[in-house]
Backbone as a ProteinNet text record, in pm:
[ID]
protein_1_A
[PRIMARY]
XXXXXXXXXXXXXXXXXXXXXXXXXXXXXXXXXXXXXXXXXXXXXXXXXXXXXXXXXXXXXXXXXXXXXXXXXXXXXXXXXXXXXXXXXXXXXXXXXXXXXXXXXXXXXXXXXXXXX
[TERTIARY]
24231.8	24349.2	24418.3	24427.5	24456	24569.2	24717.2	24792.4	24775.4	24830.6	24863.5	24816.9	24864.9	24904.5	24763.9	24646.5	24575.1	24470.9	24469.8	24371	24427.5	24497.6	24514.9	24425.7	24495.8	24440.7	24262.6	24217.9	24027.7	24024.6	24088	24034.7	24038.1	24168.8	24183.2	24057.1	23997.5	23902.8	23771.1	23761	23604.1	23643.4	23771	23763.9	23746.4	23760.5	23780.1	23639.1	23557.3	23406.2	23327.1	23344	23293.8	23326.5	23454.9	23465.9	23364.9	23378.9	23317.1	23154.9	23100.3	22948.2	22878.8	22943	22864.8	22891	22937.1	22926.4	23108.9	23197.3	23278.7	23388.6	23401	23505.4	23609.4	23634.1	23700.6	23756.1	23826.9	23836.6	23984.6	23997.4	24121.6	24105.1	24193.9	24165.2	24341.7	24341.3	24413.3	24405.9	24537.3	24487.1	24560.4	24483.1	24527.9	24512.2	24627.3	24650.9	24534.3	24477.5	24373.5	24479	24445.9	24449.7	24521.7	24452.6	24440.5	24540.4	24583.4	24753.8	24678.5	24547.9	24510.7	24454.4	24482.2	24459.5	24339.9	24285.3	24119.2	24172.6	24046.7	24026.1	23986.8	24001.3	23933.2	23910	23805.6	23792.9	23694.9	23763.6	23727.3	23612.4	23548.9	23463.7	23341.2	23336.7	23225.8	23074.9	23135.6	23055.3	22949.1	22864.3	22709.7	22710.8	22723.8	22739.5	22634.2	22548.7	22440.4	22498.9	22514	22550.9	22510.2	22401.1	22332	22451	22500.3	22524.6	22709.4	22751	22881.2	22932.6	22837.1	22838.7	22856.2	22766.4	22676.8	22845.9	22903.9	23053.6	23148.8	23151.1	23295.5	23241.5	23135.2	23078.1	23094.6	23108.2	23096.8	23266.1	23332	23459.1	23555.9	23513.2	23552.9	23481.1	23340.4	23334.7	23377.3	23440.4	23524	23656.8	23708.3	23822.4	23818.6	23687	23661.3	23640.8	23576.1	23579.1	23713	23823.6	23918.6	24023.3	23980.4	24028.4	24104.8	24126	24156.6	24108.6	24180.6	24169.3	24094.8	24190.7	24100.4	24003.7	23964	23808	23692.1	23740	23621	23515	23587.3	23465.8	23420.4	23426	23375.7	23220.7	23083.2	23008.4	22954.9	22975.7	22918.5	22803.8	22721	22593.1	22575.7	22563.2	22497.1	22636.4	22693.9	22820	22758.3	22817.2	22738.8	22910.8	22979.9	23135.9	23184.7	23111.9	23143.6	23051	23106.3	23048.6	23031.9	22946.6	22935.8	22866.3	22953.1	22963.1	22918.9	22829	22834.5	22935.4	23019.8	23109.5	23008.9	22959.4	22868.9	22936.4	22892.8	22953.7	23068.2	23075.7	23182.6	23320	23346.5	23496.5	23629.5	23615.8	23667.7	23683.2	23528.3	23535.9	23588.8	23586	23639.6	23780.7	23864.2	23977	24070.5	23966.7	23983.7	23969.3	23922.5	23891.2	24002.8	24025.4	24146.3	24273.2	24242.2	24413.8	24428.9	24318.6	24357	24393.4	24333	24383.5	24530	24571.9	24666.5	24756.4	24753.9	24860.1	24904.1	24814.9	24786.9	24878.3	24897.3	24978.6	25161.9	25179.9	25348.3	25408.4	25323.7	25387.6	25363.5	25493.3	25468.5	25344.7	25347.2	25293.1	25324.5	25337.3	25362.5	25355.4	25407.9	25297.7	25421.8	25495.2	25567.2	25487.5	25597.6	25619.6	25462.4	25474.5	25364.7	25224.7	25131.1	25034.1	25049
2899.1	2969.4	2907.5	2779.7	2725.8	2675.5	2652.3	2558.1	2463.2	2349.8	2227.5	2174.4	2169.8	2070.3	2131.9	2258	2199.1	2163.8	2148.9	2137.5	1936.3	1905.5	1731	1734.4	1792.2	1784.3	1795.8	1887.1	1891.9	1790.2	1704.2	1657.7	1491.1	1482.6	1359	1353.8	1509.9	1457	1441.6	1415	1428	1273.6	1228.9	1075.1	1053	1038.8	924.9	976.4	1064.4	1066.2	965	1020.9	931.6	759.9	739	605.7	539.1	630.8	555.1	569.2	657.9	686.3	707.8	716.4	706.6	604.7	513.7	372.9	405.3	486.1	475.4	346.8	296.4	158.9	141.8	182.3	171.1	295.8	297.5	435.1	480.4	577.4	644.9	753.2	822.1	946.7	1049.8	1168.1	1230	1347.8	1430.7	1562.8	1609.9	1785.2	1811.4	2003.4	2029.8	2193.8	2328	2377.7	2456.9	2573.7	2677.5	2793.7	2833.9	2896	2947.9	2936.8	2814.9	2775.1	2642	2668.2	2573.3	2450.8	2355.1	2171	2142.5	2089	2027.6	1863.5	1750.3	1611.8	1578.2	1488.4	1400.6	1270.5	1212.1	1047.7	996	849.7	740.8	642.5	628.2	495.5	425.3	301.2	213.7	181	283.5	302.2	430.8	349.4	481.9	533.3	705.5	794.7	912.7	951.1	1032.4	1185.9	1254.6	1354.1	1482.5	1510	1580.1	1560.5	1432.4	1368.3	1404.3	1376.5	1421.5	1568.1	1642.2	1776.9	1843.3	1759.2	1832.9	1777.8	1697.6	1627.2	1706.6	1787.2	1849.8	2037.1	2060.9	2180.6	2187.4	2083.2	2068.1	2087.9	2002.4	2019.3	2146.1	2183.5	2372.4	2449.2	2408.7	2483.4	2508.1	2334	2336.3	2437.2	2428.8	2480.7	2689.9	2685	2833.7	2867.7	2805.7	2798.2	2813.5	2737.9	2735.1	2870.3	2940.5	3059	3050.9	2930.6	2954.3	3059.3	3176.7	3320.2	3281.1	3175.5	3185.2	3121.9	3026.3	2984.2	3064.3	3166.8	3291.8	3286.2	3298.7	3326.9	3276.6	3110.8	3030.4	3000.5	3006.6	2999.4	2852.6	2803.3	2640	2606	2725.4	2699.7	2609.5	2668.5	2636.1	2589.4	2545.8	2452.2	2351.9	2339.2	2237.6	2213.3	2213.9	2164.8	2065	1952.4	1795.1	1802.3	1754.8	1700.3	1567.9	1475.6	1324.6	1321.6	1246.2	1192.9	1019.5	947.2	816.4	784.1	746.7	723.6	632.7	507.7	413	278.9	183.5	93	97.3	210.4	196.4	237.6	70.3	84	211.3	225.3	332.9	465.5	468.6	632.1	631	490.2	503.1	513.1	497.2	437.1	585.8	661.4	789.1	884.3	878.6	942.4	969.7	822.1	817.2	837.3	765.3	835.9	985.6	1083	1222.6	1285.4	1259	1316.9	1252.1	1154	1077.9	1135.5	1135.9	1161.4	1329.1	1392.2	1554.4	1605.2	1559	1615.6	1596.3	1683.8	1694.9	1818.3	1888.3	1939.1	1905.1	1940.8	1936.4	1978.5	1902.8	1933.3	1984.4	2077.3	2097.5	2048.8	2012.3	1919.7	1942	2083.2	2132.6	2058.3	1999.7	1940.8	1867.3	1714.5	1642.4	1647.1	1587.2	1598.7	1556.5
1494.5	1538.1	1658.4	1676.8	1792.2	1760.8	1888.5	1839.7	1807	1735.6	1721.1	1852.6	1942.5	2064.4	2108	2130	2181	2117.6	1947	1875.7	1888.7	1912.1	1917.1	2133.2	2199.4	2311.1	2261.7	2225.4	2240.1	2184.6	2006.7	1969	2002.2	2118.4	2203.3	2321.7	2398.7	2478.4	2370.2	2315.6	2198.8	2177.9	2120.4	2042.4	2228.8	2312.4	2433.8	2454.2	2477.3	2512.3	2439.5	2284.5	2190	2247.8	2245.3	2280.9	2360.8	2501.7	2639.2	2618.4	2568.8	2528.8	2433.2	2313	2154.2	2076.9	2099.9	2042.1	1935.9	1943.6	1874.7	1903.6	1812.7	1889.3	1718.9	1658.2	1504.4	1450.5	1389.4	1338.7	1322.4	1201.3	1164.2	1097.7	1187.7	1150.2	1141.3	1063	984.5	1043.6	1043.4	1084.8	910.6	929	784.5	867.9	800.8	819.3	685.7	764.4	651	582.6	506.7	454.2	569.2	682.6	784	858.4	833.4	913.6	1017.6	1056.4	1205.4	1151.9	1219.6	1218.2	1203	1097.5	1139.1	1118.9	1132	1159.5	1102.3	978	928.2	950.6	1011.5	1027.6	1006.6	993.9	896.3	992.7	1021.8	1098	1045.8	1092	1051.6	1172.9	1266.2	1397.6	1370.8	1433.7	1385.9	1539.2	1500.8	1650.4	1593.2	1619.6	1614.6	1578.3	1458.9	1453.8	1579.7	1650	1766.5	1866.4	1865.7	1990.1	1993	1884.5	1867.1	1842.1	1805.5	1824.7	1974.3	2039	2149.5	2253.7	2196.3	2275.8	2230.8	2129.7	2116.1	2173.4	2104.9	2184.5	2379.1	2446.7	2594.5	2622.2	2498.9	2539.5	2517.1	2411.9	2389	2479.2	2503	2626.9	2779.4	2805.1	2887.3	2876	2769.4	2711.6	2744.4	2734.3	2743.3	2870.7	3001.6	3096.4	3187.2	3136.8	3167.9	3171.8	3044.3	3036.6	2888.3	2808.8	2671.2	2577.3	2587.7	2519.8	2340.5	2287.8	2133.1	2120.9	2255.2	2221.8	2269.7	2308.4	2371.4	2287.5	2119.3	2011.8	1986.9	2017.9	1960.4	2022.8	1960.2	1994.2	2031.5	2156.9	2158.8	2222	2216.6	2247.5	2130.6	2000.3	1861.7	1782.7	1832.8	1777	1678.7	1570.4	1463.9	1391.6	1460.6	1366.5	1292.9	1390.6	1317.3	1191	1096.4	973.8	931.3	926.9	862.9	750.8	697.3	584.3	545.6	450	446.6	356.3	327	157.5	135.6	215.7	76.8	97.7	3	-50.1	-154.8	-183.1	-300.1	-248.3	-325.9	-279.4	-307.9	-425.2	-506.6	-439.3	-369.2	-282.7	-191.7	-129.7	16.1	-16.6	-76.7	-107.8	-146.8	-236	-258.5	-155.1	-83.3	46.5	162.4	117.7	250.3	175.3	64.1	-23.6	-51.4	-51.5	-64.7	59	183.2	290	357.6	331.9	405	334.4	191.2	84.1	77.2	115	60.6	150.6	257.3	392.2	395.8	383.9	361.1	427.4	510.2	622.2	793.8	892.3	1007.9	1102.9	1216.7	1321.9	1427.9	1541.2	1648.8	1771.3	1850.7	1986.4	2102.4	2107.3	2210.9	2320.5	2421.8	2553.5	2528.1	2472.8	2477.5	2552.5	2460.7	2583.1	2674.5
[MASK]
+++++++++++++++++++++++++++++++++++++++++++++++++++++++++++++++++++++++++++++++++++++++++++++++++++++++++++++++++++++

């Protein structure tokens, strides 16, 4: 239930953590609008980042977020945050290819990002 602008803000401090301390250095990634109306992330990398470890980085940063006083992350529980999902696609070319062509392609509506980050 978050805007646009601060679901790209959490998910800009998570990619720059990742950068400087989980080995992320590659990568592309998609945003895609749910049911729900709110933004989730899909991305693409060839960098091995410890699922524990990337959890335990976006859970610190919503919890920052809640600290702060952000009213819709109250509910969000980040003790036991488990949000990120990884995935291997593999060697096969085909999946990867499919992967990135359904999310890149699927998206045909706007984003929000009132007064930039």
């Amino acid at each position: 239930g978050l805007p646009d602008r601060d679901c790209y803000k959490y998910f800009n401090l998570w990619l720059t953590r990742c950068r400087r301390t989980a080995g992320l250095n590659t990568y592309l990634w998609v945003a895609e609008r749910q049911k729900n109306e709110t933004i989730h992330f899909h991305m693409l990398t060839n960098d091995y980042m410890p699922i524990g470890t990337v959890n335990a980085y976006m859970a610190k940063t919503l919890s920052n977020g809640k600290k702060k006083g952000h009213e819709k992350l109250q509910k969000v529980d980040t003790d036991n945050y488990n949000g990120i999902d990884v995935k291997k696609v593999g060697k096969n070319r085909k999946t990867l290819i499919g992967y990135l062509t359904k999310y890149i392609t699927k998206n045909n509506i706007e984003f929000y990002l009132e007064n930039s980050l």
